[in-house]
Amino acid sequence: MNRKDYWLQVGIVVKIMNKQLSEGKYYKQKGVVVEVIDRYIAVIQMIDFKAKLKLDQQQLETVIPAIGGTVLIVNGAHRGEQAKLVALDYDNFSATVQILKGLHRGEQVQKEYEDICKLTD
């Protein structure tokens, strides 16, 4: 399988999960990855703040869009492919996505939440 211990990609929307950062100011706030440094560090442009933050991927979480939204497969099979979110399986923390381009275009695959992430508009 194509699993890696890193998943950051430029253009994805992530959620900050560090409660201590700026006394919790950014906790659960969203930002867009604008640069990836050495695979594990992201420079993030915050959406609701003017701040740019540099954080390790362990302090971040993937964001799942609404059904019909575009995601990037960030880990596992089809890594790097864009897909459309088709359905969510809340009990198993997974989603069905449909590949949008390339050799596997139209194919629907099951992915864990952590393996897909919302793309910026």
C-alpha positions as CSV (number, residue, x, y, z in Angstrom):
1,M,0.0,0.0,0.0
2,N,1.0,3.6,-0.5
3,R,0.9,4.6,3.2
4,K,3.4,7.1,4.5
5,D,4.0,8.7,7.9
6,Y,3.6,12.2,6.3
7,W,0.5,13.6,4.6
8,L,0.8,17.4,4.3
9,Q,0.2,18.9,0.8
10,V,0.0,22.5,-0.4
11,G,-3.6,23.6,-0.9
12,I,-5.4,21.5,1.7
13,V,-7.4,22.9,4.6
14,V,-6.3,21.7,8.0
15,K,-7.6,22.2,11.6
16,I,-5.2,23.3,14.4
17,M,-5.3,20.8,17.3
18,N,-2.7,22.4,19.6
19,K,-4.5,23.8,22.7
20,Q,-1.4,25.6,24.0
21,L,-0.7,27.6,20.9
22,S,-1.3,31.3,21.7
23,E,-3.3,30.3,24.8
24,G,-5.8,28.3,22.7
25,K,-6.6,31.1,20.2
26,Y,-6.1,28.9,17.2
27,Y,-7.4,25.6,18.7
28,K,-9.8,24.0,16.2
29,Q,-9.4,26.9,13.8
30,K,-8.9,26.2,10.1
31,G,-6.1,27.3,7.8
32,V,-4.7,26.5,4.3
33,V,-1.3,24.8,3.9
34,V,0.7,27.3,1.7
35,E,4.1,25.5,2.1
36,V,5.5,22.2,3.3
37,I,8.9,22.0,4.8
38,D,10.8,18.7,5.1
39,R,7.5,16.7,4.6
40,Y,6.3,17.1,8.2
41,I,6.1,20.9,8.8
42,A,3.4,23.1,7.3
43,V,3.2,26.9,6.9
44,I,-0.4,27.6,7.4
45,Q,-2.3,30.8,6.4
46,M,-5.2,31.0,8.9
47,I,-8.6,31.5,7.4
48,D,-10.2,33.7,10.1
49,F,-7.0,35.4,11.3
50,K,-4.2,37.2,9.4
51,A,-1.6,35.0,11.0
52,K,0.7,32.6,9.3
53,L,1.8,29.7,11.5
54,K,4.5,27.0,11.1
55,L,3.4,23.7,12.7
56,D,4.3,20.0,12.7
57,Q,1.7,17.7,11.2
58,Q,1.1,16.1,14.6
59,Q,-0.6,19.4,15.7
60,L,-2.9,19.3,12.7
61,E,-6.0,17.4,11.6
62,T,-7.5,16.8,8.1
63,V,-10.8,18.7,7.4
64,I,-13.7,16.8,5.7
65,P,-15.9,19.0,3.5
66,A,-19.6,18.7,2.9
67,I,-20.9,15.9,0.6
68,G,-20.0,16.9,-3.0
69,G,-16.9,18.8,-1.9
70,T,-13.5,18.3,-3.4
71,V,-10.8,16.4,-1.4
72,L,-7.2,15.5,-2.0
73,I,-6.3,11.9,-1.1
74,V,-3.3,12.6,1.2
75,N,-2.4,9.0,2.2
76,G,-2.8,5.4,1.1
77,A,-3.9,4.2,-2.3
78,H,-4.6,6.9,-4.8
79,R,-2.4,9.4,-2.8
80,G,-2.2,12.8,-4.6
81,E,-5.5,12.2,-6.5
82,Q,-8.4,14.7,-6.3
83,A,-11.8,13.3,-5.6
84,K,-15.4,14.2,-4.8
85,L,-16.8,13.3,-1.4
86,V,-19.8,11.0,-2.1
87,A,-20.8,9.7,1.3
88,L,-19.7,9.5,4.9
89,D,-19.7,6.5,7.2
90,Y,-19.8,8.1,10.6
91,D,-19.6,4.7,12.5
92,N,-16.4,3.7,10.8
93,F,-14.8,7.2,10.5
94,S,-14.5,6.7,6.7
95,A,-15.8,8.2,3.5
96,T,-16.6,7.2,-0.1
97,V,-14.9,9.4,-2.6
98,Q,-15.0,9.4,-6.4
99,I,-11.7,10.0,-8.3
100,L,-12.0,13.0,-10.5
101,K,-9.1,12.7,-13.0
102,G,-6.6,10.3,-14.5
103,L,-6.5,6.6,-15.0
104,H,-9.0,5.9,-12.1
105,R,-11.4,8.6,-13.0
106,G,-15.0,7.8,-11.9
107,E,-13.8,5.0,-9.6
108,Q,-15.3,5.1,-6.1
109,V,-13.1,4.2,-3.2
110,Q,-13.5,3.9,0.6
111,K,-11.0,6.1,2.6
112,E,-10.5,6.8,6.3
113,Y,-11.1,10.4,7.4
114,E,-7.4,10.9,8.0
115,D,-6.5,9.9,4.5
116,I,-8.6,12.6,2.7
117,C,-8.6,16.4,3.2
118,K,-10.6,19.3,1.9
119,L,-9.0,21.3,-0.9
120,T,-9.2,25.0,-1.1
121,D,-11.8,26.4,-3.5
